[in-house]
PDB file of C-alpha atoms in Angstrom:
ATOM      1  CA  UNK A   1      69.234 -29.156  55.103  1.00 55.00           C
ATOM      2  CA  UNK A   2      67.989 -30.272  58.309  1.00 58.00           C
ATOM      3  CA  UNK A   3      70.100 -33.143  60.414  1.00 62.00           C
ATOM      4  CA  UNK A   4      66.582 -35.484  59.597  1.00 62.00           C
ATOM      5  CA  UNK A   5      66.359 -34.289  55.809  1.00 57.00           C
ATOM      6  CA  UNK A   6      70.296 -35.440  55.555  1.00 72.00           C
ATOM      7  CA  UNK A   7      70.155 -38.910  57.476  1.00 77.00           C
ATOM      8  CA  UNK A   8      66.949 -39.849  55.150  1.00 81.00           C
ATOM      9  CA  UNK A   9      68.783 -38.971  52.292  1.00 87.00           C
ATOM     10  CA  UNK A  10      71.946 -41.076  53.198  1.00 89.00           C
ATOM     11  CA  UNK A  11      70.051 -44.177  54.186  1.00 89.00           C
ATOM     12  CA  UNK A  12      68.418 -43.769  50.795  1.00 89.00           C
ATOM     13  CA  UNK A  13      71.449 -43.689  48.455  1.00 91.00           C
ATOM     14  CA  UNK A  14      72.741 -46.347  50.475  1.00 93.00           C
ATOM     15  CA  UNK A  15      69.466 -48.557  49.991  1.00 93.00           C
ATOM     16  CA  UNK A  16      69.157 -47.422  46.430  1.00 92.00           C
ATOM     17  CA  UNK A  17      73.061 -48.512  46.003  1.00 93.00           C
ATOM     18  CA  UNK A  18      72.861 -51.912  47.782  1.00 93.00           C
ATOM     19  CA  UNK A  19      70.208 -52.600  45.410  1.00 91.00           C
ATOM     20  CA  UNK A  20      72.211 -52.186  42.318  1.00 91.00           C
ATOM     21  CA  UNK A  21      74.891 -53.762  43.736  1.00 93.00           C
ATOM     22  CA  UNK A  22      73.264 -56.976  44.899  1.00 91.00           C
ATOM     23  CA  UNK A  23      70.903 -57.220  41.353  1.00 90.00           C
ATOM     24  CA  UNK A  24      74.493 -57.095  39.911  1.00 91.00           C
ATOM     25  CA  UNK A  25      76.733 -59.435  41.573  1.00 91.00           C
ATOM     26  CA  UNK A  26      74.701 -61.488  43.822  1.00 87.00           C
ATOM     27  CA  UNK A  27      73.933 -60.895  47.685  1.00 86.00           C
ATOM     28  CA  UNK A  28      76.614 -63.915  48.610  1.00 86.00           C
ATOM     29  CA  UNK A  29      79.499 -62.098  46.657  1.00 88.00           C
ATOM     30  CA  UNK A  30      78.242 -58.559  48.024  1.00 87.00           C
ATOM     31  CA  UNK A  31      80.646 -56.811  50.530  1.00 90.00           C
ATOM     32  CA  UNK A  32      80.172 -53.520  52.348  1.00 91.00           C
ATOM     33  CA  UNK A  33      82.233 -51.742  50.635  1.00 92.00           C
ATOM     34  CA  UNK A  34      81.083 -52.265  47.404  1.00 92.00           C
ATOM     35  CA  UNK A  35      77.559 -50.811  48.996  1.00 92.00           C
ATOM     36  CA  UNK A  36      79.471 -47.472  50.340  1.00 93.00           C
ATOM     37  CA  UNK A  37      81.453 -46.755  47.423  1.00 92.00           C
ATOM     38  CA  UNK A  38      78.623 -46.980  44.857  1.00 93.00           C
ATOM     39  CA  UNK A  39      76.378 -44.884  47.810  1.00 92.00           C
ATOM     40  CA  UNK A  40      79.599 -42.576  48.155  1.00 92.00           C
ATOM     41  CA  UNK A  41      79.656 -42.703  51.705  1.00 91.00           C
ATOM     42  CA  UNK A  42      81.924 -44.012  53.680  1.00 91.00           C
ATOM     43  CA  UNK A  43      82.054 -47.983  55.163  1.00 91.00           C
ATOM     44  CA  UNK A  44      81.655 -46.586  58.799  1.00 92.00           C
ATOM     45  CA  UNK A  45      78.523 -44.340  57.762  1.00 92.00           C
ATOM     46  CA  UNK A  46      77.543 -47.335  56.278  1.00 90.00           C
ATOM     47  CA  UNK A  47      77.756 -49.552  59.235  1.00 89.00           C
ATOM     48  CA  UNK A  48      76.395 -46.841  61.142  1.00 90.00           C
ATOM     49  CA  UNK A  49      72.678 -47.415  59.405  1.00 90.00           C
ATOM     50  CA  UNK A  50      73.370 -51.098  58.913  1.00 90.00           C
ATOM     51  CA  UNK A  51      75.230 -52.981  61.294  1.00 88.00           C
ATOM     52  CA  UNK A  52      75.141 -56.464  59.257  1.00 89.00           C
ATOM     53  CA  UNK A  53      75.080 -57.420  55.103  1.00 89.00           C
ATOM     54  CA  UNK A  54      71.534 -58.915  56.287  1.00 89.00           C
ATOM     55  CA  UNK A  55      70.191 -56.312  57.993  1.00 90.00           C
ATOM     56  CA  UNK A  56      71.091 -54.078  54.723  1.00 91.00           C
ATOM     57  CA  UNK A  57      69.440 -56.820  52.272  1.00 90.00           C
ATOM     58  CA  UNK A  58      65.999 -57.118  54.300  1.00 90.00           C
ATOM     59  CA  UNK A  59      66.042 -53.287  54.060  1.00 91.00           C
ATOM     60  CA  UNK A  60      66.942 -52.512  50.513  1.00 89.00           C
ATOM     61  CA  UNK A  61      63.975 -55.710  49.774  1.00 88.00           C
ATOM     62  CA  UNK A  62      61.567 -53.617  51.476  1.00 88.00           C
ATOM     63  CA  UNK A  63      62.859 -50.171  49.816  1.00 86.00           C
ATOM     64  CA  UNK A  64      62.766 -51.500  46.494  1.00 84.00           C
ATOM     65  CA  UNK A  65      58.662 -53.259  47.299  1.00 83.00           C
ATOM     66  CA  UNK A  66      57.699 -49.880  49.032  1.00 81.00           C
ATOM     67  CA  UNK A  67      58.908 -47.796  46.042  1.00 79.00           C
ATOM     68  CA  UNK A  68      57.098 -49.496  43.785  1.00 78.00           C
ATOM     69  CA  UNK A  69      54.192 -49.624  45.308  1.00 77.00           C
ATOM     70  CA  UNK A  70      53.877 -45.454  46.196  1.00 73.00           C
ATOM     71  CA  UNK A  71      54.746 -44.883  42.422  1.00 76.00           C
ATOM     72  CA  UNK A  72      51.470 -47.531  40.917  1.00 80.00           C
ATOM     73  CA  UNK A  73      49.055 -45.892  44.157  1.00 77.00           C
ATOM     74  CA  UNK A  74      50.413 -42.390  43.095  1.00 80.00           C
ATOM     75  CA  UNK A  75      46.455 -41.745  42.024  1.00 82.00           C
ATOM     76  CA  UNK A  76      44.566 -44.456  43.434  1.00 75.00           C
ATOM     77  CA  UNK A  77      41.795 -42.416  44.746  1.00 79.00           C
ATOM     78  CA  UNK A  78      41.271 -40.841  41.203  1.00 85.00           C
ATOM     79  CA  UNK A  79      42.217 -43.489  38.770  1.00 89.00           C
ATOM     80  CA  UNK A  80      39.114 -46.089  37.374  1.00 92.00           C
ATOM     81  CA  UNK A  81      40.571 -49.412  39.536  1.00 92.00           C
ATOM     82  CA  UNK A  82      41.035 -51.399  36.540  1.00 95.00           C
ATOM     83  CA  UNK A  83      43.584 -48.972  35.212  1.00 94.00           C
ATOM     84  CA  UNK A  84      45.666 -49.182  38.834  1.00 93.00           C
ATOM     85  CA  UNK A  85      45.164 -53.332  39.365  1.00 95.00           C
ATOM     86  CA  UNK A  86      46.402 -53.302  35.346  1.00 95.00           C
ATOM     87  CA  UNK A  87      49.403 -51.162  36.755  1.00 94.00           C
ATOM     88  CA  UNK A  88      50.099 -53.474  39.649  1.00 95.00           C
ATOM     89  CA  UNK A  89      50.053 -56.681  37.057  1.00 95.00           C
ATOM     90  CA  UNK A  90      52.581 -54.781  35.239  1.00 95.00           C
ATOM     91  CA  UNK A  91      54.539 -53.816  38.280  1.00 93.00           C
ATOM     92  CA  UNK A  92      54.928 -57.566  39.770  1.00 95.00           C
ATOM     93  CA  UNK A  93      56.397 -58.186  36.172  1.00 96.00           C
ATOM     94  CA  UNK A  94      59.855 -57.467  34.967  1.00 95.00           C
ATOM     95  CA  UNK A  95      58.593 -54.967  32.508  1.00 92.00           C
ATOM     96  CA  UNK A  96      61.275 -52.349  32.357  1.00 91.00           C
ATOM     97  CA  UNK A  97      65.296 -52.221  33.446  1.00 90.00           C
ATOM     98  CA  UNK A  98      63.558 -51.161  36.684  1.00 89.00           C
ATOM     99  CA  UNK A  99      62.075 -54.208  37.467  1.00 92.00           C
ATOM    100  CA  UNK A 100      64.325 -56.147  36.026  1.00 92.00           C
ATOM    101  CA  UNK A 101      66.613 -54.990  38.986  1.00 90.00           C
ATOM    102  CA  UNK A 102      63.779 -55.844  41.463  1.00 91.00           C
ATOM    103  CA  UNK A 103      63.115 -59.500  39.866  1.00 94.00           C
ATOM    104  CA  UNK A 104      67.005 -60.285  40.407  1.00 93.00           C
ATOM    105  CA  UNK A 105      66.835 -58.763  44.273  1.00 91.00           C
ATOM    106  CA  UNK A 106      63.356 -61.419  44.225  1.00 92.00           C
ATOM    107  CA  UNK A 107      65.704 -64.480  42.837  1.00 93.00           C
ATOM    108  CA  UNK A 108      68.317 -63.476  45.769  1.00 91.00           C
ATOM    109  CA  UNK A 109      65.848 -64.121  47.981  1.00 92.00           C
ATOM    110  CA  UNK A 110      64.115 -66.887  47.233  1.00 93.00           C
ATOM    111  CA  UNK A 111      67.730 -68.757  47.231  1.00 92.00           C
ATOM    112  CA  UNK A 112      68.971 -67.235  50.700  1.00 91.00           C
ATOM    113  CA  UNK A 113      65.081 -68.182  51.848  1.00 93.00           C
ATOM    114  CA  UNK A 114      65.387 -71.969  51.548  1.00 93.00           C
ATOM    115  CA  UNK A 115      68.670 -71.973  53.397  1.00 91.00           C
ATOM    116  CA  UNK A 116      68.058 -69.303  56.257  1.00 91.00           C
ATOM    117  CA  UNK A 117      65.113 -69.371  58.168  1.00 94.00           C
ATOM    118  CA  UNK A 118      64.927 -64.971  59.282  1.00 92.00           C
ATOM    119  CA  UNK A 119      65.104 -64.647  55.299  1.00 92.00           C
ATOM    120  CA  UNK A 120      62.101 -67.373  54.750  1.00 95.00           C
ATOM    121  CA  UNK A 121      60.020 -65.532  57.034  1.00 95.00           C
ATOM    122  CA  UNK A 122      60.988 -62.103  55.932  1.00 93.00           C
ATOM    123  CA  UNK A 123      60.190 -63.729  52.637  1.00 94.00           C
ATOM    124  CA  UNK A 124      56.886 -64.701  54.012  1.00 96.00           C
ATOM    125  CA  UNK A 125      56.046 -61.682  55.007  1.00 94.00           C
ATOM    126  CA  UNK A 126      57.120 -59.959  51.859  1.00 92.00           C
ATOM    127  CA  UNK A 127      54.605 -61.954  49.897  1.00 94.00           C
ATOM    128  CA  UNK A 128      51.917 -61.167  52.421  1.00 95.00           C
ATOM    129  CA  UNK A 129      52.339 -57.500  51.798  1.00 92.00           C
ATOM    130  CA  UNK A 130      52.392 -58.350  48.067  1.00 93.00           C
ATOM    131  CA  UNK A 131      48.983 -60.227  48.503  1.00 96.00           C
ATOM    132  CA  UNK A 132      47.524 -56.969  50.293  1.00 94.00           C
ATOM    133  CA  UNK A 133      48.259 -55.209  47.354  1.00 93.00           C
ATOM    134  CA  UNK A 134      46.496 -56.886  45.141  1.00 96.00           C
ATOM    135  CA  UNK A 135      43.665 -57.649  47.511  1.00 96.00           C
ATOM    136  CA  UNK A 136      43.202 -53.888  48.122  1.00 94.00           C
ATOM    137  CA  UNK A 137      43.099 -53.095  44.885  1.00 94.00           C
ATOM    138  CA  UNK A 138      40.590 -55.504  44.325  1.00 97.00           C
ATOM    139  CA  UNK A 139      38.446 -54.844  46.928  1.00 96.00           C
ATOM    140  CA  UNK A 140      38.391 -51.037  46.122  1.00 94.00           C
ATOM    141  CA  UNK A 141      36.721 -51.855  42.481  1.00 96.00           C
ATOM    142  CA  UNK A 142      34.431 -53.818  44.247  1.00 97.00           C
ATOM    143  CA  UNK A 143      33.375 -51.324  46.294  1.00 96.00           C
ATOM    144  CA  UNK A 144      32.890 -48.795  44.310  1.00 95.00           C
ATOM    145  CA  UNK A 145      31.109 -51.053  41.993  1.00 96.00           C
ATOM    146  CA  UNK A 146      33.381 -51.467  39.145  1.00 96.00           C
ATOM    147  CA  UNK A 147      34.343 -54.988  39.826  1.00 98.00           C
ATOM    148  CA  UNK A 148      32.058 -58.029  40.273  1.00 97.00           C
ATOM    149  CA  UNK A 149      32.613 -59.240  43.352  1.00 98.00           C
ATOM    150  CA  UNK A 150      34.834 -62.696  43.839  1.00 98.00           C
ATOM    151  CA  UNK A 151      36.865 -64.578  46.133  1.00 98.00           C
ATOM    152  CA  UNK A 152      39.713 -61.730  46.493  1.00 98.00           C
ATOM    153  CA  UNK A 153      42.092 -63.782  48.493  1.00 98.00           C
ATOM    154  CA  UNK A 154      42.491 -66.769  45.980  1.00 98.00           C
ATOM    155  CA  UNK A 155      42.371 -64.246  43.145  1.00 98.00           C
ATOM    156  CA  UNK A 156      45.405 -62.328  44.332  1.00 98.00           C
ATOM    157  CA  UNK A 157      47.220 -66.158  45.296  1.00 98.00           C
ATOM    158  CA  UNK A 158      46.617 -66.779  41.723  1.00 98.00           C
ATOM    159  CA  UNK A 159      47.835 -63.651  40.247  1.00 97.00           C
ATOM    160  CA  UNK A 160      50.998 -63.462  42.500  1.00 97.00           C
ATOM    161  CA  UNK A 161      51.433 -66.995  41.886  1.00 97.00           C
ATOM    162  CA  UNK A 162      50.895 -67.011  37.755  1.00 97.00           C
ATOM    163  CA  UNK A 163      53.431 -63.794  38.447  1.00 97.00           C
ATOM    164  CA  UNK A 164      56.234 -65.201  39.885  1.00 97.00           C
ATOM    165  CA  UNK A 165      56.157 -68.719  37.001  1.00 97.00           C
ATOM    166  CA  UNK A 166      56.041 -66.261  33.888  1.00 97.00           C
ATOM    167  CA  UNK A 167      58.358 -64.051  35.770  1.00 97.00           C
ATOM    168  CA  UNK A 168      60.895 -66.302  36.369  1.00 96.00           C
ATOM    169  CA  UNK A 169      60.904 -67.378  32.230  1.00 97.00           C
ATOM    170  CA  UNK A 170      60.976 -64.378  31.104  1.00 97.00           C
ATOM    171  CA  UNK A 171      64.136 -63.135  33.116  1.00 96.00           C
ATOM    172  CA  UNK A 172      65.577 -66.867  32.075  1.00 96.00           C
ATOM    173  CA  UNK A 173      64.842 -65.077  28.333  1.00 95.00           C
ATOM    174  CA  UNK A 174      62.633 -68.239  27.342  1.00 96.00           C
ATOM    175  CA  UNK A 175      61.932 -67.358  23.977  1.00 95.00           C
ATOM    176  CA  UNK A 176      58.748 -69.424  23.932  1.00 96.00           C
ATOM    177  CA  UNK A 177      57.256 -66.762  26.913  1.00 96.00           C
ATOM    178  CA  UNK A 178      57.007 -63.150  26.452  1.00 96.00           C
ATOM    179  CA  UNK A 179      56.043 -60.688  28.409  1.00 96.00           C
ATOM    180  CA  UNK A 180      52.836 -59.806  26.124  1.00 95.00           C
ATOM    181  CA  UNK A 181      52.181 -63.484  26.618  1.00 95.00           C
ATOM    182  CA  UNK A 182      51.796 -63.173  30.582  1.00 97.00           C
ATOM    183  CA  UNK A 183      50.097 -60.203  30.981  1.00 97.00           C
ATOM    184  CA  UNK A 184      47.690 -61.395  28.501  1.00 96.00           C
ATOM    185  CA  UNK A 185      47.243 -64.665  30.281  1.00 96.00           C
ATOM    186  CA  UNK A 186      47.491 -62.828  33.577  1.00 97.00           C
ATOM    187  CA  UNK A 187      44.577 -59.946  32.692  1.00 97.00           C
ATOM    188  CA  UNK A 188      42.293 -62.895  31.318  1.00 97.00           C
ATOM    189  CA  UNK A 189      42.329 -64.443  34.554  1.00 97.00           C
ATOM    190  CA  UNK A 190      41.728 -61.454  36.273  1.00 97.00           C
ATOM    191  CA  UNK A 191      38.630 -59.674  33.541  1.00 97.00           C
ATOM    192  CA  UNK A 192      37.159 -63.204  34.012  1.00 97.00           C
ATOM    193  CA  UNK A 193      36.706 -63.179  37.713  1.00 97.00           C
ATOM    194  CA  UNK A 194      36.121 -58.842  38.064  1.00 98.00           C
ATOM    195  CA  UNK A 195      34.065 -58.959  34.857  1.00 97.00           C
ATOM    196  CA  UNK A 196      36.219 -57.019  33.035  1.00 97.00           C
ATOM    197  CA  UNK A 197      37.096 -56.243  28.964  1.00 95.00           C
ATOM    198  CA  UNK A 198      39.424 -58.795  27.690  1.00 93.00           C
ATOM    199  CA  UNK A 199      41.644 -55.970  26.972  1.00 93.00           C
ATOM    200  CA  UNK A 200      44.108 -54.460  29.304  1.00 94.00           C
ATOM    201  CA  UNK A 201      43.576 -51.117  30.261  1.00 92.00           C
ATOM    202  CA  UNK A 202      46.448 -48.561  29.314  1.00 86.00           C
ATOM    203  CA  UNK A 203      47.540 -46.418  31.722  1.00 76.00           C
TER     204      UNK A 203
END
């Protein structure tokens, strides 16, 4: 294993570990070594890759949006578009343990963003990546003429936005919201505006 091949492979055990560890306990409570010994590296390896506990947060953020993301696109030039933008509905959901771990690293954010302003613009920017996704998926059905064409940007504002308020009650365990509930409400939304079938595509 090449010198390259190794240091990827450290950075992402210790990404994949901070991510655990923060969903679990919180990123104020979070220490270093708590990172390193669930990564099973050592805290100066560690702090070799990530000098700071914020530099380490904004990164395992990113990891956990950019791992997502390659896994739903896997087949994007092959797939009909409704069945990937159905994916990526599911996907900004907490619809598996999975996601449930990314919704909690979401909530950690949103709390450190309205008290530190580098973590309400990474925020900011977060979202804006989020919004691309949706907007590209979009615009790709509409393109290829599977989608009737809309306003994309305020269609993917809505969707992010009706994402994050059913998201939020459902990891509260609201029993009067379920997860059915808001991807049904979610997909209407979206089927009205694209022209879709009421019904969700499966994957």
């Amino acid at each position: 294993m090449s010198t390259k091949v190794r240091t990827a492979d450290t950075r992402e055990r210790i990404l994949t570990a901070a991510c655990e560890v923060i969903a679990e306990i919180g990123f104020e409570k979070i220490r270093m070594r708590m990172v390193a010994e669930r990564a099973g590296v050592s805290t100066a390896l560690l702090h070799y890759h990530f000098d700071t506990r914020e530099k380490l947060f904004t990164e395992a953020m990113t990891h956990s949006f950019a791992n997502t993301a390659v896994d739903v696109e896997r087949d994007a030039g092959t797939a009909p578009a409704a069945v990937i933008l159905a994916r990526i509905l599911r996907n900004l959901l907490p619809t598996d343990p999975e996601l449930h771990q990314d919704w909690r690293l979401w909530q950690e954010l949103w709390v450190r963003a309205l008290r530190d302003e580098t973590t309400r613009v990474f925020a900011v920017d977060l979202y804006a990546q989020l919004h691309a996704w949706v907007t590209g998926a979009v615009r790709r059905g509409i393109e290829s003429g599977e989608f009737t064409p809309t306003d994309v940007d305020a269609l993917a504002t809505l969707v992010l936005s009706l994402s994050d308020g059913y998201g939020i009650r459902i990891m509260l365990r609201d029993p009067t919201v379920t997860l059915d509930m808001a991807l049904a409400s979610v997909w209407r939304h979206v089927s009205a505006a694209l022209g879709l079938p009421d019904a969700m595509p499966e994957d």
